[in-house]
XYZ file of C-alpha atoms in Angstrom:
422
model
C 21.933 -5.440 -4.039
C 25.335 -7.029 -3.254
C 27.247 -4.761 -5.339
C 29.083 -1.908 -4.641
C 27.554 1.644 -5.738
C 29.823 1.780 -8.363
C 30.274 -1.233 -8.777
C 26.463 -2.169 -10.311
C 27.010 -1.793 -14.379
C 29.710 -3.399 -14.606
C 28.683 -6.225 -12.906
C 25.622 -5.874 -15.261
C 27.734 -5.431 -18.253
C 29.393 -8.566 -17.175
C 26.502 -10.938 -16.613
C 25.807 -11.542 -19.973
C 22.054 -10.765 -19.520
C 19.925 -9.496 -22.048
C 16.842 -7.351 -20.971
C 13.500 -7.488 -21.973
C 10.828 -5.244 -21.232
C 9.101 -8.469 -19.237
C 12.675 -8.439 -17.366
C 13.110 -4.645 -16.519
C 9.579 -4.160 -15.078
C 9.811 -7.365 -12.815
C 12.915 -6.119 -11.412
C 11.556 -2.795 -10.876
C 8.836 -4.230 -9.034
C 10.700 -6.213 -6.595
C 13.103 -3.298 -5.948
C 10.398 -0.808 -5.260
C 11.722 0.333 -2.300
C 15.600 0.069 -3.161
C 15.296 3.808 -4.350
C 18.714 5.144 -6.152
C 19.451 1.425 -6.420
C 16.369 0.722 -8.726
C 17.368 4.144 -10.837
C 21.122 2.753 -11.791
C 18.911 -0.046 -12.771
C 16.888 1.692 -14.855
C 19.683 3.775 -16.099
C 21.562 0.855 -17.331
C 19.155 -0.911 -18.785
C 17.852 1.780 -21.038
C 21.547 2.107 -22.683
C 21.340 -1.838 -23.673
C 20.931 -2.666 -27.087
C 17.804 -3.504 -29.019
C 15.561 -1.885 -25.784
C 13.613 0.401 -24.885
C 11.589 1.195 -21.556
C 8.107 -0.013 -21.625
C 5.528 3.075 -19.899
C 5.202 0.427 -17.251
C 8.364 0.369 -16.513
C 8.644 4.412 -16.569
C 5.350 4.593 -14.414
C 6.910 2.174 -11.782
C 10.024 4.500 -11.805
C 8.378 7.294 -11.600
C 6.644 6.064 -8.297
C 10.069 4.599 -7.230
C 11.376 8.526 -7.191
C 8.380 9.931 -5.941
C 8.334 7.718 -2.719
C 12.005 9.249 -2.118
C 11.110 12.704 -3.062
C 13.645 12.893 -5.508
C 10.864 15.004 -7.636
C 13.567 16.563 -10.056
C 14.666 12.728 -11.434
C 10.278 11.962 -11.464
C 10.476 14.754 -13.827
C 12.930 14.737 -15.760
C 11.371 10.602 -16.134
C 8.118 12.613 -17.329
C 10.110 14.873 -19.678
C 11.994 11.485 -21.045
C 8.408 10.440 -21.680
C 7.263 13.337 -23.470
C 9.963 12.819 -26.169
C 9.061 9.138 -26.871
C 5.282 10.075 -27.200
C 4.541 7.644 -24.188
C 2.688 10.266 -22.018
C -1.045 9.697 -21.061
C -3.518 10.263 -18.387
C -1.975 7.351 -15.733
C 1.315 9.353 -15.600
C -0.183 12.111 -14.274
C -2.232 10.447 -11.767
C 0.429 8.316 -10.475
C 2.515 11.937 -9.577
C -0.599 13.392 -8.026
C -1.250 10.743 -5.824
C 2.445 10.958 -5.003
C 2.282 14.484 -4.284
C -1.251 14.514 -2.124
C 0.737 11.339 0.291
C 3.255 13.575 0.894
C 1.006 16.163 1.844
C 1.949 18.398 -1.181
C -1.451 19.495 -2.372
C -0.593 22.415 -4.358
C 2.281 20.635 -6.692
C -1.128 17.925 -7.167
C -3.263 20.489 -8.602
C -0.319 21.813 -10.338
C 0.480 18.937 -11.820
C -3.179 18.821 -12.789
C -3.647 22.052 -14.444
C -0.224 21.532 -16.650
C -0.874 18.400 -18.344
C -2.192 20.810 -21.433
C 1.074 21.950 -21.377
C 2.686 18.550 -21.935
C -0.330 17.384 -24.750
C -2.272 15.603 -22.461
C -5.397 17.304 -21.954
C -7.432 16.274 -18.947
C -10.497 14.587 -19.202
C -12.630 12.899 -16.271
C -10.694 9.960 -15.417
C -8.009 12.552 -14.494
C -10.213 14.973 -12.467
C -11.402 11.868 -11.130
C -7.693 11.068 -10.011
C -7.195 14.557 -8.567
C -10.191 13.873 -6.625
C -9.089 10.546 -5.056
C -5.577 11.608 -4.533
C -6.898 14.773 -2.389
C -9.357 12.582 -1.042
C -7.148 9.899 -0.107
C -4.382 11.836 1.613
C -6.935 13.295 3.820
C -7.164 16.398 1.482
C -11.180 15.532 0.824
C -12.226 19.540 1.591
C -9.774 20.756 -1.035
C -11.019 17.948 -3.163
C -14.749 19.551 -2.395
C -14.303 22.440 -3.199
C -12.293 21.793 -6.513
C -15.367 19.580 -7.308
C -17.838 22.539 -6.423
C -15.497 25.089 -8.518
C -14.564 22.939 -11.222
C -17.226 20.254 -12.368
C -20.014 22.732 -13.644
C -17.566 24.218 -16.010
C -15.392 21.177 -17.264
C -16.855 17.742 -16.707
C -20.014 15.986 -15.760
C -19.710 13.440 -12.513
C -20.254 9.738 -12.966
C -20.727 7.522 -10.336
C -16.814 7.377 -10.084
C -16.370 11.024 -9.009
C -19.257 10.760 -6.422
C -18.133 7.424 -4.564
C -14.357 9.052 -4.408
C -16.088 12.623 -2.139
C -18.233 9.637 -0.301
C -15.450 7.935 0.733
C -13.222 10.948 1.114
C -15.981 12.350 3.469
C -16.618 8.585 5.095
C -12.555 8.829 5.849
C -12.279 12.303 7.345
C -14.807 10.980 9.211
C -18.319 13.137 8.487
C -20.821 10.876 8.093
C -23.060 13.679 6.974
C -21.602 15.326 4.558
C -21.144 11.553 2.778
C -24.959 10.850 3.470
C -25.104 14.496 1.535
C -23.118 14.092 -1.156
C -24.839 10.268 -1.686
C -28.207 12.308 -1.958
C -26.678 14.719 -4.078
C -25.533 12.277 -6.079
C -29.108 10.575 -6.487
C -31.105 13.551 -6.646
C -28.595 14.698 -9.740
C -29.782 11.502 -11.378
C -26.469 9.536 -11.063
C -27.381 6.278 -10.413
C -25.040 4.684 -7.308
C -23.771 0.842 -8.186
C -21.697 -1.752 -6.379
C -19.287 0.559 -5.692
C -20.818 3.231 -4.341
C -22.714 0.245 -2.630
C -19.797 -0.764 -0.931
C -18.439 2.301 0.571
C -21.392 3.243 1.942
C -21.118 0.225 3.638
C -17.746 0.531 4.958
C -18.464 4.096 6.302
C -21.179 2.708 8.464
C -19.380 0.251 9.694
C -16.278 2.292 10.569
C -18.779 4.935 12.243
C -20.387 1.398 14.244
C -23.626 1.980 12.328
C -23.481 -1.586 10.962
C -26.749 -2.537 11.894
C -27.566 0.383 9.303
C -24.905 -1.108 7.056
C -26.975 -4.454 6.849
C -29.771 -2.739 5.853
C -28.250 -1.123 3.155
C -26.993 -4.685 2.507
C -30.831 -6.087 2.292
C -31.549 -3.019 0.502
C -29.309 -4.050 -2.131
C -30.357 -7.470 -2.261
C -33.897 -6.982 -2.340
C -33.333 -4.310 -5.495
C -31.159 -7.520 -7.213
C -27.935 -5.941 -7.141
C -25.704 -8.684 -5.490
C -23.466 -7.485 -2.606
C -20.127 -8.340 -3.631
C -17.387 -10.498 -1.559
C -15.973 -6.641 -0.649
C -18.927 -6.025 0.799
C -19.229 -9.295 3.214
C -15.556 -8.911 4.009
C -15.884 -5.664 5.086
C -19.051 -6.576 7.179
C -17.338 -9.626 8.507
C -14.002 -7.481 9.541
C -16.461 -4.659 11.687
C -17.910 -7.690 13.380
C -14.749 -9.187 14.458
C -13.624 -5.309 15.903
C -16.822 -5.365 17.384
C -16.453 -9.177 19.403
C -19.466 -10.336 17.475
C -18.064 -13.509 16.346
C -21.320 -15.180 15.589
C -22.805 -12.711 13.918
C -19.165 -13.087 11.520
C -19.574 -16.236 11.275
C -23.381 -15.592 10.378
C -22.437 -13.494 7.338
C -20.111 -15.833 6.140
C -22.530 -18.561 6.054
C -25.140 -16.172 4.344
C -22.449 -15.016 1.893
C -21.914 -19.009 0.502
C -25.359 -19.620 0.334
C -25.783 -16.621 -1.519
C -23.464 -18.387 -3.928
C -20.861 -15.963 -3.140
C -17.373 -17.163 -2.995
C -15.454 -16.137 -0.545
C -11.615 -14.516 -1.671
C -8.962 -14.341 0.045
C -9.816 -10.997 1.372
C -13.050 -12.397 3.433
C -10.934 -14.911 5.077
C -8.693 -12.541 6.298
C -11.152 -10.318 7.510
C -12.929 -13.882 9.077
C -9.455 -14.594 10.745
C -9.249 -10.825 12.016
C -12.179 -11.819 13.747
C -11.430 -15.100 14.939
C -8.050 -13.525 16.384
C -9.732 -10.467 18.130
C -11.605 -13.026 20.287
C -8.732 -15.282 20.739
C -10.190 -18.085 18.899
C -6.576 -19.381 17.533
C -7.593 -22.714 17.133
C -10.300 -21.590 14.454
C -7.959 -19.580 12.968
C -5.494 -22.528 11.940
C -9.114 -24.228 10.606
C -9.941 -21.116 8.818
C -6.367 -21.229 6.551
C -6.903 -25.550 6.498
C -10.318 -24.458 4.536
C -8.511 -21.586 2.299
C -6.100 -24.539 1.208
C -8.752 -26.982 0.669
C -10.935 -24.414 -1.422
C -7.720 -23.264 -3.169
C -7.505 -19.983 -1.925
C -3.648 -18.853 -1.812
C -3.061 -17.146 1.451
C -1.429 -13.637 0.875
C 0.886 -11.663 2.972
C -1.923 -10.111 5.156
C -3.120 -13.120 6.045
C 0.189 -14.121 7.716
C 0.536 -11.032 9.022
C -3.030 -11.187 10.820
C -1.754 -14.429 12.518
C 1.662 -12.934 13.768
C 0.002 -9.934 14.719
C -2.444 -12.048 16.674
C 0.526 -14.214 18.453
C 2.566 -11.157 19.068
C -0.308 -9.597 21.422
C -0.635 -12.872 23.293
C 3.156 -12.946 23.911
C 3.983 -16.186 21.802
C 6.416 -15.338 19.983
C 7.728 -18.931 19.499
C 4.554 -19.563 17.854
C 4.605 -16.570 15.863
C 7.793 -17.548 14.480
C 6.753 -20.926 13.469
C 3.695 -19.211 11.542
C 6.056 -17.043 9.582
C 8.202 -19.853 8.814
C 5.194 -22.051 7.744
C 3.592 -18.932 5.764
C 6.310 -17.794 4.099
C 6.734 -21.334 2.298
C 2.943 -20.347 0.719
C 3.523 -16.773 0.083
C 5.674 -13.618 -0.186
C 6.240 -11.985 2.989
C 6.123 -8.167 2.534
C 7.594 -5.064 4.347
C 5.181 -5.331 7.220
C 5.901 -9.253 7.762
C 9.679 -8.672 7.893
C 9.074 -5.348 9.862
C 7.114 -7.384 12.880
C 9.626 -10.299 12.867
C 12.553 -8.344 13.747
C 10.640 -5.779 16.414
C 9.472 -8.614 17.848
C 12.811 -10.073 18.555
C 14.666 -6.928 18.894
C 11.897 -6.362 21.743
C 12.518 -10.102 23.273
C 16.046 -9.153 23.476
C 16.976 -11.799 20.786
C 18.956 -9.415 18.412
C 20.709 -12.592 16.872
C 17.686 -13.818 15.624
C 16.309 -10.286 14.171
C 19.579 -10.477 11.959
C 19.104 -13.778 11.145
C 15.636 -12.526 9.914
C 17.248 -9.409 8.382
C 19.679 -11.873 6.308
C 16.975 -14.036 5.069
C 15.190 -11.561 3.847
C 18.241 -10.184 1.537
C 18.498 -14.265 0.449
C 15.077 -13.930 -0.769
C 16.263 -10.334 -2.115
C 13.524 -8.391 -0.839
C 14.204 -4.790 -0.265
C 13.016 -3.575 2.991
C 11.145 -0.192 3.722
C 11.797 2.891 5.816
C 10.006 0.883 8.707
C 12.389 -2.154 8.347
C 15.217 -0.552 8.519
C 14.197 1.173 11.097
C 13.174 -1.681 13.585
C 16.717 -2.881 13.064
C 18.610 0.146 13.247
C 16.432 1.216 17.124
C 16.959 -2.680 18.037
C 21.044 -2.510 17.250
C 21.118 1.089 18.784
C 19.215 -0.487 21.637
C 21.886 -2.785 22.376
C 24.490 -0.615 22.303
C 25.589 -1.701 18.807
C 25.733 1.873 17.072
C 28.637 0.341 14.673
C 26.266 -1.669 13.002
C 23.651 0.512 13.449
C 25.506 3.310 11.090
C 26.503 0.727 8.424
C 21.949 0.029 7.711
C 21.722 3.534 8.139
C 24.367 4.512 5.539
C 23.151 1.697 3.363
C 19.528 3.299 3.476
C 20.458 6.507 2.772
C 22.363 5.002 -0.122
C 19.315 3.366 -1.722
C 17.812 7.214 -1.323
C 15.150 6.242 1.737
C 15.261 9.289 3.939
C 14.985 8.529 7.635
C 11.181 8.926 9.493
C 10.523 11.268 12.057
C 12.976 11.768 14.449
C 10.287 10.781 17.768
C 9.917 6.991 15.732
C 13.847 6.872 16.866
C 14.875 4.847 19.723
C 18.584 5.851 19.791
C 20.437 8.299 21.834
C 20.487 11.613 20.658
C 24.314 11.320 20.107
C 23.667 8.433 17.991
C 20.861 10.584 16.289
C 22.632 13.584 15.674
C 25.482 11.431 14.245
C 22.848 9.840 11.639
C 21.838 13.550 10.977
C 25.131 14.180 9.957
C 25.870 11.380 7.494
C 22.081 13.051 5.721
C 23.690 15.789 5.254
């Protein structure tokens, strides 16, 4: 990250490293959102001796390029593919979930309907894929009617294909039409399991039907299918939005004497709650028990507690928690992102680049969002000098600016950015 542009394979050349396919993929993974960066990376690496890229290591490239709409490089990565014989159903589903996030839902189903063309013919798991990427980007009547159009012809549902229209339904929200498709899915003979469980369960909840949710819950149990530590979390989590911090704690309790262990996902969803009702002393008990039950905190869970602190206006204290938390576990984009709006907010734009620098130490590449939060906090300030240098150093590493509205800068200093995109 410290090198110049053209700078980086040389400085490769000379480090005397030799790459592995262990070493390529790790790198890719921490530089997912380095963009162009993370391509001459790539690049280089597949002209070293005695290598050859891994699919992994294609697949995380190819989502690399897609998150930075540089589509033409994610293909010609799929044509590279192609050549080597290393083309199967994942690549394709990675690109169509790429394509349905950025709202492209025709270049999905494209990219659907030519994988015959590149020897890969499509089978459920893919339709399956289509499905959830439509679904997931908030595409779910598309995905509905490809489903209705499709399925009789090509491929018989599983359980997989009905839980991805139920939750695609649950999400748009139309309770409804997932109660429909549920009974559809039973009446067809399609027996529902955990899964299909558990997002029914989460759909109630979100729709504040959870006393319905709990009976689907008892349902379960009483039929001897086990409601999984998803399923508590989620429950727990609804309960905490809802300022029903007994009946939380409640179904935590029920959950370990059901002999269910809780993860690190139900304590976060237990701390959500304790935060919502203010509760901060149980909150620092909460992540005492998660490190006497040896359950390694993750980057949500720190992120819940700053969050928390932030909305109560100590930020003092929510600095000490990320400098605590981040000696347990990895911050991510979100935990960097809060840090410095928080103290570009408290007028403490020394600190946020103190933050900013620490983060390259620990050579973590931020997001859009990150950058962002900086570039408004330095613009803020009156600091546009410093404010063009991140922006030209994002648009280097191939991360396109957001919406212009998400933009705290004048609109000279806007229109100026505009003009180094172009």
């Amino acid at each position: 990250m410290s090198c110049p542009k053209l700078g980086l394979d040389t400085a490769l050349d000379q480090s005397g490293i030799r790459v592995s396919e262990d070493v390529v993929e790790k790198v890719l993974e921490r530089f997912e959102n380095a963009g162009m960066l993370a391509h001459r990376f790539f690049e280089w690496a597949g002209k070293q001796r005695h290598y050859e890229h891994s699919v992994r290591a294609y697949h995380i490239m190819i989502e690399s390029m897609a998150k930075i709409r540089q589509y033409e490089i994610m293909w010609d990565l799929v044509n590279s593919m192609r050549g080597k014989g290393m083309l199967n159903i994942e690549t394709f589903c990675i690109i169509m979930r790429k394509y349905a996030r950025a709202q492209k839902v025709d270049e999905a189903v494209y990219t659907f309907n030519i994988m015959k063309k590149y020897d890969v013919p499509p089978n459920l798991a893919a339709f399956n894929g289509l499905l959830s990427a439509l679904c997931k980007s908030k595409n779910v009547r598309k995905a509905q009617e490809i489903f209705n159009d499709t399925m009789k012809d090509q491929f018989c549902p599983d359980s997989k294909t009905y839980s991805i229209l139920i939750e695609g339904w649950g999400r748009a929200p139309n309770l409804p039409k997932a109660r429909e498709i549920f009974n559809e899915m039973v009446d067809s003979g399609c027996k529902p399991d955990i899964v299909t469980y558990g997002i029914m369960v989460d759909i109630l909840c979100k729709a504040g039907r959870t006393d319905e949710a709990v009976e689907i819950i008892n349902e379960m149990e009483f039929s001897g299918c086990q409601p999984t530590s998803f399923i508590y979390s989620v429950l727990i989590h609804t309960y905490g939005i809802e300022n029903r911090i007994e009946d939380a704690i409640d179904t935590f309790l029920q959950m370990e004497r059901n002999g269910v262990k809780p993860d690190v996902a139900v304590y976060n969803s237990l701390l959500g709650a304790f935060c919502k009702v203010n509760k901060f002393q149980n909150t620092y008990k909460v992540v005492d028990e998660m490190d006497r039950k040896g359950v390694k905190p993750n980057s949500r869970t720190c992120n819940i507690l700053i969050n928390g602190l932030i909305g109560r206006g100590e930020t003092d204290e929510a600095f000490k928690v990320f400098r605590r938390m981040s000696k347990v576990c990895e911050p991510d984009a979100d935990t960097y992102t809060m840090m410095i709006k928080m103290f570009c907010e408290g007028d403490e734009l020394e600190i946020a680049l103190k933050v900013w620098k620490y983060m390259e130490r620990k050579q973590f590449a931020p997001s859009m969002h990150t950058f962002s939060a900086l570039i408004n906090g330095l613009c803020s300030k009156g600091d546009i000098s410093r404010a063009s240098v991140l922006m030209e150093e994002m648009m280097e590493r191939g991360i396109r600016p957001g919406r212009p509205h998400l933009w705290k800068a004048s609109k000279i200093t806007f229109e100026g950015r505009e003009r180094r995109c172009s």
